[in-house]
Amino acid sequence: MHRAHVSKIGMTALVPPELIFACAGEPFDVNNIIPASKNYPKNKLCAWTAIWREMLVKREIKIDSLIVVAGGDCHNALVDGQKAAMSGIPTHFFFYPFDGDVQYLESQLHKLSSFLGNIEYPEKFRDVKALKKLGRKIDNKRLNGKISSSEAFRILVSFSDLMGDLDRFRNALDIKEGNIALNNRVALIGVPPIYHDFHEAAQSLDLQIVFDELPYEFVRHSGDDINEVALDYCNYTFARSLDFRIEFLQKELEKRKVEGVIHYTQFACHHVLEDEILRAKLDYPMLTIQGDLPGKTPQQIKLRLEAFREVLERS
Amino acid sequence: MPSKAGRRFMIGLDVGSTTAKIVRIVDGEIEYQITGTHNWKELVKGVKKEDIISTGYFRHSVPHRASVTEITAAQFGVKHYFPEAEVIVDIGGQDTKVIDVKSNNFIINDRCSAGTGAFLEFVANYFKLELNEIGTLHFQAKRIPDINNTCGVFAISEMISQLVAGYSKEEVIAGMHYAFARRISFMIPETETIVLIGGTVKNEGMVSALRDILKKDILMPPEPQIVNALGALKYYS
Ligand code: SF4
């Protein structure tokens, strides 16, 4: 059974891509094109949402419908998502439960499934699950210095939509291994940096990022059907309380033997407010940086990274 | 400069956004020179690359044997004068850095001129005065107008309004020093003593305003502008 037209489904943050594939859709994470974008949007708070909003409204991103993550993400996305909806794009608002309520999430997934035209290919759940297992292997190889941090990041971050095509994505996972010296092992927490060469910049300053908090969430959750997906995705840390997220981070940072933590924050993002709590609760040297518009990593950020490496080398 | 009477010395070279400084230690004495950034080459005439430890914004672009960020250099330089320093505030022409030595943490303001030397430069330029002159005029103020704006540009218009309202030049200058010091104070963590370094801290009026606002012990090395160049040298050795 083949459809004449596969719908391209835009998403503003993590939405289980397995469900979109199962409903015969092609997921497209609208954030993936932001770091390389040269768009300077009007009326902006966070550049991530402002840029995709502007591009959606001007139809510079071609999608058939949009899923806005409204609960468990941010209000900037919620407002900019509504602007995109008002411009005529069929839009669905998806809510994660703050308290991890599985039944609530399951009902949200059923609503989403009806919006997408219901499940047509249930086997896609398992296909995506198998790919995510490979994703976790890649993450592990980076942890052991077999794959560079920039390469691992590029792959992990594209697990939000698996490039909209499982076969093409499977081929892209085939990467050459090497031997990378893991001096100055650091974790990168917070939302991903808006700069397209951030991991390369850190690497060139001899900081090895061995953990990418949000992209790791993209490979951590899966399930063979809606119920299993609900059971697993209800632990998506960014949608839960700070205590829940910090407890997860503490274990992960210890397991990965990191020496320091880089907290990336985005200008005008509510996550900026979390910095002092993360500093108080995570017992590592921490560098906080803030980005605004996309592009190359600016000199001022590089200065901070270099100074942070000097801090790690002295401690 | 390094081969004095045929002797070779290592030098610390700090090339920042407005000034360049070099330091060398000759028989235990610190010798230094300061010039404009555009003249940095004159400081290293005849000096071999292998003898230079660089720091500052242009640390990678000038010849060097090793380089170190201003943040680390500041800590090494300050340690020479105040081994127990807890917090260092480096107020430069284009940015201000607050280094919490105890917790190994630093904050940099380089997004906005309000908390950097550029802000006081605006004030000095407005009155066609030198930076050190506004520092001295501060002490002639009889009252201090409230200047609440922390944005450099808006603070200037507020300053003009205060002049129109009848405050003297000296008084609005003092008001601006307080506005500046308040802005800096937001960046400073809990501590008993603070070490000030950087070219801008030679402005005595500003330092007095900062002392008044923070109510902490404020320490300053004899030449606050050369501390990072000295620190680069110390870092290497
Ligand atoms: S960076 Fe912050 S404000 Fe921007 S989209 Fe992400 S969560 Fe929302």
Coordinates of C-alpha atoms and ligand atoms in Angstrom, one line a residue:
Chain A
M1 CA 0.0 0.0 0.0
H2 CA 1.6 3.2 -1.1
R3 CA 0.4 6.7 -0.8
A4 CA 0.8 9.0 -3.7
H5 CA 1.9 11.8 -1.4
V6 CA 3.8 11.5 1.8
S7 CA 3.0 14.4 4.1
K8 CA 6.0 16.4 5.4
I9 CA 5.3 17.1 9.0
G10 CA 7.2 20.0 10.6
M11 CA 7.9 19.8 14.4
T12 CA 9.1 22.5 16.6
A13 CA 10.8 20.3 19.3
L14 CA 11.0 16.6 20.1
V15 CA 7.8 14.8 19.0
P16 CA 8.1 11.0 18.8
P17 CA 9.2 10.6 15.2
E18 CA 8.3 6.9 15.2
L19 CA 4.7 7.9 15.4
I20 CA 5.0 10.3 12.5
F21 CA 6.6 7.6 10.3
A22 CA 4.0 5.0 11.5
C23 CA 1.3 7.4 10.3
A24 CA 3.0 7.6 6.9
G25 CA 4.4 11.0 7.5
E26 CA 7.9 12.4 6.9
P27 CA 9.0 14.2 10.1
F28 CA 11.0 17.4 9.7
D29 CA 12.5 19.2 12.7
V30 CA 12.3 22.8 11.8
N31 CA 15.2 23.6 14.1
N32 CA 17.7 21.7 12.0
I33 CA 18.1 24.4 9.5
I34 CA 18.5 27.3 11.9
P35 CA 22.3 27.1 12.7
A36 CA 23.2 27.6 9.0
S37 CA 20.4 30.1 8.4
K38 CA 21.2 33.7 7.5
N39 CA 17.8 34.9 8.5
Y40 CA 17.6 37.9 10.8
P41 CA 13.9 37.9 11.9
K42 CA 11.9 40.8 13.0
N43 CA 10.1 40.8 16.4
K44 CA 12.4 38.2 18.0
L45 CA 13.0 36.9 21.4
C46 CA 14.7 33.5 21.0
A47 CA 16.2 33.3 17.5
W48 CA 15.4 29.6 17.2
T49 CA 11.6 30.1 17.2
A50 CA 11.7 33.5 15.5
I51 CA 13.6 32.1 12.5
W52 CA 11.4 29.1 12.0
R53 CA 8.3 31.1 12.5
E54 CA 9.4 33.7 9.9
M55 CA 10.4 31.0 7.4
L56 CA 7.2 29.0 7.9
V57 CA 5.0 32.1 7.5
K58 CA 6.9 33.1 4.3
R59 CA 6.7 29.4 3.2
E60 CA 10.5 29.2 3.0
I61 CA 10.2 25.9 4.8
K62 CA 7.9 23.7 2.8
I63 CA 5.8 21.4 5.0
D64 CA 2.2 20.1 4.8
S65 CA 1.4 20.4 8.5
L66 CA 3.0 21.4 11.8
I67 CA 3.3 20.0 15.3
V68 CA 4.0 22.6 17.9
V69 CA 5.3 21.2 21.2
A70 CA 3.3 23.4 23.5
G71 CA 3.5 21.7 26.9
G72 CA 6.9 20.8 28.1
D73 CA 8.7 23.2 25.7
C74 CA 8.5 26.9 25.8
H75 CA 6.0 29.7 25.4
N76 CA 8.1 31.4 22.7
A77 CA 7.5 28.3 20.6
L78 CA 3.8 28.3 21.5
V79 CA 3.3 31.9 20.4
D80 CA 5.4 31.6 17.3
G81 CA 3.7 28.3 16.5
Q82 CA 0.3 30.0 16.6
K83 CA 1.6 32.7 14.3
A84 CA 2.6 29.9 11.8
A85 CA -0.9 28.4 12.3
M86 CA -2.6 31.7 11.6
S87 CA -0.7 31.9 8.4
G88 CA -2.7 28.9 7.2
I89 CA -0.5 25.9 8.0
P90 CA -2.6 23.0 9.5
T91 CA -1.2 22.8 13.0
H92 CA -1.5 20.5 16.0
F93 CA -0.5 21.4 19.5
F94 CA 1.2 18.6 21.4
F95 CA 1.6 18.6 25.2
Y96 CA 4.0 16.6 27.4
P97 CA 3.0 16.0 31.0
F98 CA 5.1 17.9 33.5
D99 CA 4.5 15.1 36.1
G100 CA 5.3 12.2 33.7
D101 CA 1.7 10.9 33.7
V102 CA 1.8 8.1 31.2
Q103 CA -2.0 8.0 30.5
Y104 CA -2.0 11.7 29.7
L105 CA 0.9 11.3 27.3
E106 CA -0.8 8.3 25.7
S107 CA -4.0 10.3 25.1
Q108 CA -1.8 13.1 23.6
L109 CA -0.2 10.5 21.3
H110 CA -3.6 9.2 20.2
K111 CA -4.8 12.7 19.4
L112 CA -1.6 13.3 17.4
S113 CA -2.1 10.0 15.6
S114 CA -5.6 11.1 14.5
F115 CA -4.3 14.5 13.4
L116 CA -1.8 12.6 11.2
G117 CA -4.4 10.3 9.7
N118 CA -3.8 7.3 12.0
I119 CA -1.2 4.5 12.0
E120 CA -0.6 2.9 8.7
Y121 CA 2.8 1.3 9.1
P122 CA 3.1 0.0 12.7
E123 CA 6.4 -1.7 11.8
K124 CA 8.0 1.8 11.7
F125 CA 8.0 1.9 15.5
R126 CA 10.5 -1.0 15.5
D127 CA 12.5 0.3 12.6
V128 CA 13.1 3.6 14.5
K129 CA 13.8 1.7 17.7
A130 CA 16.6 -0.3 16.0
L131 CA 18.1 2.9 14.5
K132 CA 18.1 4.6 17.9
K133 CA 20.0 1.6 19.3
L134 CA 22.6 2.4 16.7
G135 CA 22.5 6.0 17.7
R136 CA 23.3 5.1 21.3
K137 CA 26.2 3.0 20.0
I138 CA 27.5 6.0 18.2
D139 CA 27.2 8.1 21.4
N140 CA 29.1 5.4 23.2
K141 CA 31.8 5.3 20.5
R142 CA 32.3 9.0 20.9
L143 CA 32.6 8.5 24.7
N144 CA 35.4 6.1 24.0
G145 CA 37.2 8.3 21.5
K146 CA 36.3 6.4 18.4
I147 CA 34.2 9.1 16.8
S148 CA 34.8 12.8 17.0
S149 CA 32.4 14.9 19.1
S150 CA 31.3 17.0 16.1
E151 CA 30.5 13.9 14.1
A152 CA 28.6 12.3 16.9
F153 CA 26.7 15.5 17.6
R154 CA 25.7 15.9 13.9
I155 CA 24.2 12.4 14.0
L156 CA 22.6 12.5 17.4
V157 CA 20.9 15.8 16.7
S158 CA 19.4 14.5 13.5
F159 CA 17.7 11.7 15.3
S160 CA 14.8 14.1 16.1
D161 CA 13.5 13.6 12.5
L162 CA 15.9 10.9 11.2
M163 CA 16.2 13.1 8.0
G164 CA 12.6 12.1 7.2
D165 CA 13.8 9.0 5.5
L166 CA 14.8 5.8 7.4
D167 CA 16.8 4.2 4.6
R168 CA 18.8 7.4 3.8
F169 CA 19.4 7.9 7.5
R170 CA 20.6 4.3 8.1
N171 CA 23.2 4.9 5.4
A172 CA 24.3 8.1 7.0
L173 CA 25.1 6.3 10.2
D174 CA 28.0 4.5 8.6
I175 CA 31.0 6.5 9.8
K176 CA 34.7 5.8 9.9
E177 CA 36.2 5.3 13.3
G178 CA 39.5 6.8 14.5
N179 CA 41.3 7.4 17.7
I180 CA 40.7 10.6 19.4
A181 CA 42.6 11.7 22.5
L182 CA 40.0 12.5 25.2
N183 CA 41.7 15.4 27.1
N184 CA 39.4 17.7 29.0
R185 CA 36.1 15.7 28.8
V186 CA 33.2 18.0 29.1
A187 CA 29.4 17.7 29.0
L188 CA 27.3 20.2 27.0
I189 CA 24.0 20.8 28.7
G190 CA 21.0 23.0 28.0
V191 CA 19.6 23.5 24.5
P192 CA 22.0 22.9 21.7
P193 CA 24.2 25.9 20.7
I194 CA 22.8 27.9 17.8
Y195 CA 26.3 28.0 16.2
H196 CA 26.8 25.5 13.4
D197 CA 30.5 24.9 14.3
F198 CA 30.4 24.8 18.0
H199 CA 31.7 21.3 18.5
E200 CA 34.5 21.9 16.0
A201 CA 35.4 25.1 17.9
A202 CA 35.5 23.3 21.2
Q203 CA 37.5 20.5 19.7
S204 CA 40.0 22.9 18.2
L205 CA 40.5 24.4 21.7
D206 CA 41.1 20.9 23.1
L207 CA 37.8 20.5 24.8
Q208 CA 36.2 17.1 24.1
I209 CA 32.4 17.2 24.4
V210 CA 31.5 13.6 25.5
F211 CA 27.8 14.4 26.3
D212 CA 25.2 16.4 24.5
E213 CA 22.2 16.6 26.8
L214 CA 19.3 17.3 24.5
P215 CA 20.5 15.2 21.5
Y216 CA 21.0 12.3 23.8
E217 CA 17.2 12.5 24.6
F218 CA 16.6 12.0 20.9
V219 CA 18.1 8.5 21.0
R220 CA 17.1 7.6 24.5
H221 CA 13.3 7.1 24.0
S222 CA 11.4 4.7 21.8
G223 CA 8.7 2.0 21.9
D224 CA 7.0 -0.6 19.7
D225 CA 3.6 1.0 19.9
I226 CA 1.8 4.1 21.3
N227 CA 1.6 2.6 24.8
E228 CA 5.4 1.8 25.0
V229 CA 6.2 5.2 23.4
A230 CA 4.1 6.9 26.2
L231 CA 5.8 4.9 28.9
D232 CA 9.3 5.9 27.7
Y233 CA 8.8 9.4 26.5
C234 CA 7.2 10.4 29.8
N235 CA 10.8 10.5 31.1
Y236 CA 11.9 13.0 28.4
T237 CA 13.9 15.2 30.8
F238 CA 13.3 18.6 29.2
A239 CA 9.5 18.3 29.8
R240 CA 9.9 17.3 33.4
S241 CA 10.8 19.1 36.6
L242 CA 14.3 20.4 37.2
D243 CA 14.8 17.9 40.0
F244 CA 14.0 15.1 37.7
R245 CA 16.4 16.4 35.0
I246 CA 19.2 17.1 37.5
E247 CA 19.0 13.7 39.0
F248 CA 19.3 12.2 35.5
L249 CA 22.2 14.6 34.7
Q250 CA 24.1 13.7 37.9
K251 CA 24.1 10.0 36.9
E252 CA 25.0 10.6 33.3
L253 CA 27.9 13.0 34.1
E254 CA 29.4 10.6 36.6
K255 CA 29.1 7.7 34.2
R256 CA 30.8 9.7 31.5
K257 CA 33.6 10.8 33.8
V258 CA 33.3 14.4 32.7
E259 CA 35.8 17.0 34.1
G260 CA 33.6 20.0 33.5
V261 CA 30.3 21.2 32.2
I262 CA 29.4 23.8 29.6
H263 CA 25.9 25.2 30.0
Y264 CA 24.7 26.7 26.8
T265 CA 21.9 29.2 27.1
Q266 CA 19.9 31.0 24.5
F267 CA 19.2 34.7 24.7
A268 CA 15.6 35.3 25.8
C269 CA 15.1 31.6 26.7
H270 CA 13.6 30.6 30.1
H271 CA 16.3 28.0 30.5
V272 CA 18.7 30.9 31.3
L273 CA 17.0 31.0 34.7
E274 CA 18.0 27.5 35.4
D275 CA 21.7 28.3 35.4
E276 CA 22.1 29.1 39.1
I277 CA 20.3 25.9 40.1
L278 CA 22.4 23.7 37.8
R279 CA 25.5 25.4 39.2
A280 CA 24.5 24.7 42.7
K281 CA 23.5 21.1 42.1
L282 CA 26.1 19.8 39.7
D283 CA 29.4 19.5 41.4
Y284 CA 31.7 20.3 38.4
P285 CA 33.5 23.4 37.1
M286 CA 30.9 25.0 35.0
L287 CA 31.1 27.5 32.1
T288 CA 27.9 29.3 31.1
I289 CA 27.7 30.8 27.7
Q290 CA 24.9 32.5 25.9
G291 CA 24.2 32.7 22.2
D292 CA 21.7 34.7 20.2
L293 CA 21.9 34.7 16.4
P294 CA 23.0 31.7 14.3
G295 CA 26.3 31.5 12.5
K296 CA 29.9 30.6 13.4
T297 CA 31.0 30.5 17.0
P298 CA 32.0 34.1 17.8
Q299 CA 35.4 35.0 19.2
Q300 CA 34.0 36.0 22.6
I301 CA 32.6 32.5 23.0
K302 CA 35.9 31.0 22.0
L303 CA 37.7 33.1 24.6
R304 CA 35.5 31.7 27.3
L305 CA 36.0 28.1 26.0
E306 CA 39.8 28.6 26.0
A307 CA 39.8 30.0 29.5
F308 CA 37.6 27.2 30.6
R309 CA 40.1 24.7 29.2
E310 CA 42.8 26.5 31.2
V311 CA 40.6 26.2 34.3
L312 CA 40.2 22.4 33.7
E313 CA 43.9 22.0 33.1
R314 CA 44.7 23.7 36.4
S315 CA 42.1 21.9 38.5
Chain B
M1 CA 64.0 45.5 25.2
P2 CA 64.7 41.9 26.3
S3 CA 68.4 41.9 25.6
K4 CA 69.5 44.4 28.1
A5 CA 73.3 44.5 28.3
G6 CA 73.4 41.3 26.3
R7 CA 71.0 39.4 28.6
R8 CA 67.9 37.8 27.3
F9 CA 64.6 38.0 29.1
M10 CA 61.3 36.4 28.6
I11 CA 58.5 39.0 28.2
G12 CA 54.8 39.0 28.9
L13 CA 53.0 40.7 26.1
D14 CA 49.4 41.8 26.5
V15 CA 47.8 43.1 23.3
G16 CA 44.2 44.2 24.1
S17 CA 41.6 46.1 22.2
T18 CA 42.9 49.6 23.1
T19 CA 46.4 49.2 24.6
A20 CA 49.4 46.9 24.4
K21 CA 51.7 46.3 27.4
I22 CA 54.9 44.4 28.0
V23 CA 56.5 43.3 31.2
R24 CA 59.8 41.7 32.0
I25 CA 61.4 40.9 35.3
V26 CA 65.0 42.2 35.6
D27 CA 66.9 41.2 38.7
G28 CA 63.6 40.8 40.6
E29 CA 62.3 44.2 39.5
I30 CA 59.2 44.5 37.2
E31 CA 59.8 46.6 34.2
Y32 CA 57.0 47.6 31.8
Q33 CA 55.9 49.7 28.9
I34 CA 52.4 50.6 27.7
T35 CA 51.4 51.9 24.3
G36 CA 48.4 52.0 22.0
T37 CA 47.4 48.7 20.4
H38 CA 48.3 50.0 16.9
N39 CA 51.9 50.5 18.2
W40 CA 52.3 47.0 19.7
K41 CA 55.2 46.2 17.3
E42 CA 57.4 48.8 18.8
L43 CA 57.2 47.0 22.2
V44 CA 58.8 43.8 20.8
K45 CA 61.4 45.3 18.5
G46 CA 64.4 42.9 18.5
V47 CA 62.5 40.4 20.7
K48 CA 62.6 36.8 19.5
K49 CA 59.3 35.0 19.2
E50 CA 60.5 32.3 21.6
D51 CA 60.9 34.9 24.3
I52 CA 57.2 36.1 24.1
I53 CA 54.3 34.8 26.2
S54 CA 51.2 36.5 24.8
T55 CA 47.8 37.3 26.3
G56 CA 44.9 39.7 25.5
Y57 CA 42.4 39.8 22.7
F58 CA 45.2 39.6 20.0
R59 CA 47.2 36.9 21.8
H60 CA 46.9 34.5 18.9
S61 CA 47.8 37.1 16.2
V62 CA 51.1 38.4 17.7
P63 CA 54.3 36.3 17.7
H64 CA 54.5 34.1 20.8
R65 CA 56.1 31.0 22.2
A66 CA 53.0 30.3 24.3
S67 CA 49.7 32.2 24.8
V68 CA 47.3 32.3 27.6
T69 CA 43.8 33.9 28.0
E70 CA 43.5 37.2 29.9
I71 CA 41.4 35.3 32.4
T72 CA 44.1 33.0 33.5
A73 CA 46.8 35.6 33.1
A74 CA 44.9 37.9 35.4
Q75 CA 44.9 35.3 38.2
F76 CA 48.6 34.7 37.9
G77 CA 49.4 38.4 37.7
V78 CA 47.2 39.3 40.7
K79 CA 48.7 36.4 42.8
H80 CA 52.1 38.2 42.5
Y81 CA 50.7 41.1 44.5
F82 CA 47.9 39.6 46.5
P83 CA 48.4 35.8 47.0
E84 CA 45.1 35.6 48.9
A85 CA 42.9 37.3 46.3
E86 CA 39.4 36.0 46.1
V87 CA 37.7 38.1 43.4
I88 CA 39.4 39.9 40.5
V89 CA 37.6 42.6 38.6
D90 CA 39.3 43.5 35.3
I91 CA 37.7 46.6 33.7
G92 CA 39.1 47.0 30.2
G93 CA 38.2 49.3 27.4
Q94 CA 35.8 46.9 25.7
D95 CA 34.8 44.4 28.3
T96 CA 34.7 43.7 32.0
K97 CA 35.7 40.4 33.6
V98 CA 34.9 39.2 37.0
I99 CA 37.0 36.2 38.1
D100 CA 35.9 34.3 41.2
V101 CA 39.3 32.7 42.1
K102 CA 37.9 30.5 44.8
S103 CA 35.2 28.8 42.8
N104 CA 37.2 28.9 39.5
N105 CA 34.5 30.8 37.8
F106 CA 34.4 33.9 35.6
I107 CA 31.8 36.2 34.1
I108 CA 32.5 38.5 31.2
N109 CA 30.4 41.4 30.1
D110 CA 31.2 42.1 26.5
R111 CA 27.8 42.6 25.0
C112 CA 27.0 46.1 26.2
S113 CA 29.2 49.1 26.8
A114 CA 27.5 50.1 30.0
G115 CA 29.9 48.2 32.3
T116 CA 33.1 48.7 30.4
G117 CA 35.7 51.4 30.0
A118 CA 34.0 52.6 26.9
F119 CA 31.1 54.0 29.0
L120 CA 33.4 56.3 30.9
E121 CA 35.1 57.2 27.7
F122 CA 31.8 58.5 26.4
V123 CA 31.5 60.7 29.5
A124 CA 35.0 62.0 29.2
N125 CA 34.5 62.7 25.4
Y126 CA 31.3 64.5 26.1
F127 CA 33.1 67.0 28.3
K128 CA 36.3 66.9 26.1
L129 CA 38.3 65.7 29.0
E130 CA 40.8 62.9 29.6
L131 CA 39.7 59.9 31.6
N132 CA 42.0 60.7 34.5
E133 CA 40.6 64.2 34.6
I134 CA 37.1 63.0 35.1
G135 CA 38.4 60.8 37.9
T136 CA 39.8 63.9 39.7
L137 CA 36.8 66.1 39.1
H138 CA 34.6 63.5 40.8
F139 CA 35.9 64.6 44.2
Q140 CA 34.7 68.2 43.7
A141 CA 31.1 67.2 43.5
K142 CA 28.9 68.5 46.4
R143 CA 25.9 66.3 45.7
I144 CA 25.5 63.3 43.5
P145 CA 22.6 63.1 41.1
D146 CA 20.8 59.8 40.6
I147 CA 21.5 58.3 37.2
N148 CA 19.4 55.2 36.9
N149 CA 19.9 54.1 33.3
T150 CA 22.5 51.4 32.9
C151 CA 22.4 51.6 29.1
G152 CA 25.4 53.8 28.0
V153 CA 23.5 55.8 25.5
F154 CA 20.5 56.5 27.7
A155 CA 22.7 57.3 30.6
I156 CA 24.3 60.1 28.5
S157 CA 20.9 61.6 27.9
E158 CA 20.0 61.3 31.5
M159 CA 23.3 63.0 32.3
I160 CA 22.4 65.9 30.0
S161 CA 19.0 66.3 31.7
Q162 CA 20.7 66.5 35.0
L163 CA 23.0 69.2 33.7
V164 CA 20.0 71.1 32.4
A165 CA 18.3 70.6 35.8
G166 CA 21.2 72.5 37.4
Y167 CA 23.8 69.9 38.5
S168 CA 27.4 70.9 37.9
K169 CA 29.7 69.1 35.6
E170 CA 31.6 67.6 38.5
E171 CA 28.3 66.4 40.0
V172 CA 27.0 64.7 36.9
I173 CA 30.5 63.1 36.4
A174 CA 30.3 61.7 40.0
G175 CA 26.7 60.5 39.2
M176 CA 28.0 58.7 36.1
H177 CA 30.7 57.0 38.2
Y178 CA 28.1 55.8 40.6
A179 CA 25.9 54.5 37.7
F180 CA 28.9 52.7 36.3
A181 CA 30.0 51.3 39.7
R182 CA 26.4 50.0 40.3
R183 CA 26.4 48.2 37.0
I184 CA 29.8 46.5 37.9
S185 CA 28.6 45.6 41.3
F186 CA 25.8 43.4 39.9
M187 CA 28.5 41.1 38.5
I188 CA 30.4 40.7 41.8
P189 CA 29.9 37.6 44.0
E190 CA 29.9 37.5 47.8
T191 CA 33.4 38.2 49.0
E192 CA 35.4 40.2 51.5
T193 CA 38.1 41.6 49.3
I194 CA 38.2 42.6 45.6
V195 CA 41.2 43.2 43.5
L196 CA 40.7 45.8 40.7
I197 CA 42.9 45.7 37.6
G198 CA 42.7 47.1 34.0
G199 CA 43.2 50.5 32.6
T200 CA 39.8 51.9 33.6
V201 CA 40.5 51.4 37.3
K202 CA 43.1 54.2 37.2
N203 CA 40.0 56.5 37.4
E204 CA 40.0 57.3 41.1
G205 CA 36.5 58.7 41.1
M206 CA 35.1 55.5 39.8
V207 CA 37.0 53.4 42.3
S208 CA 35.8 55.6 45.1
A209 CA 32.2 55.1 43.9
L210 CA 32.7 51.4 43.7
R211 CA 34.2 51.3 47.2
D212 CA 31.2 53.2 48.5
I213 CA 28.6 50.9 46.8
L214 CA 30.3 47.6 47.6
K215 CA 31.5 48.4 51.1
K216 CA 34.3 45.9 50.7
D217 CA 38.1 46.0 50.8
I218 CA 39.3 47.1 47.4
L219 CA 42.9 46.3 46.6
M220 CA 44.8 47.6 43.6
P221 CA 48.3 46.7 42.3
P222 CA 50.7 49.7 41.8
E223 CA 50.1 49.6 38.0
P224 CA 46.8 47.9 37.4
Q225 CA 47.2 48.0 33.6
I226 CA 50.1 45.6 33.3
V227 CA 48.9 42.8 35.6
N228 CA 47.8 40.5 32.7
A229 CA 51.2 40.9 30.9
L230 CA 52.9 40.1 34.1
G231 CA 50.5 37.2 34.7
A232 CA 51.3 35.7 31.2
L233 CA 55.0 35.8 32.1
K234 CA 54.3 34.2 35.5
Y235 CA 52.0 31.6 34.0
Y236 CA 54.8 30.4 31.7
S237 CA 57.5 30.3 34.3
Ligands
SF4_1 S1 16.0 27.9 23.1 FE1 14.6 28.2 24.7 S2 13.2 29.8 24.0 FE2 14.3 29.0 22.2 S3 13.0 27.4 21.4 FE3 14.4 26.4 22.8 S4 13.4 26.4 24.8 FE4 12.3 27.8 23.5

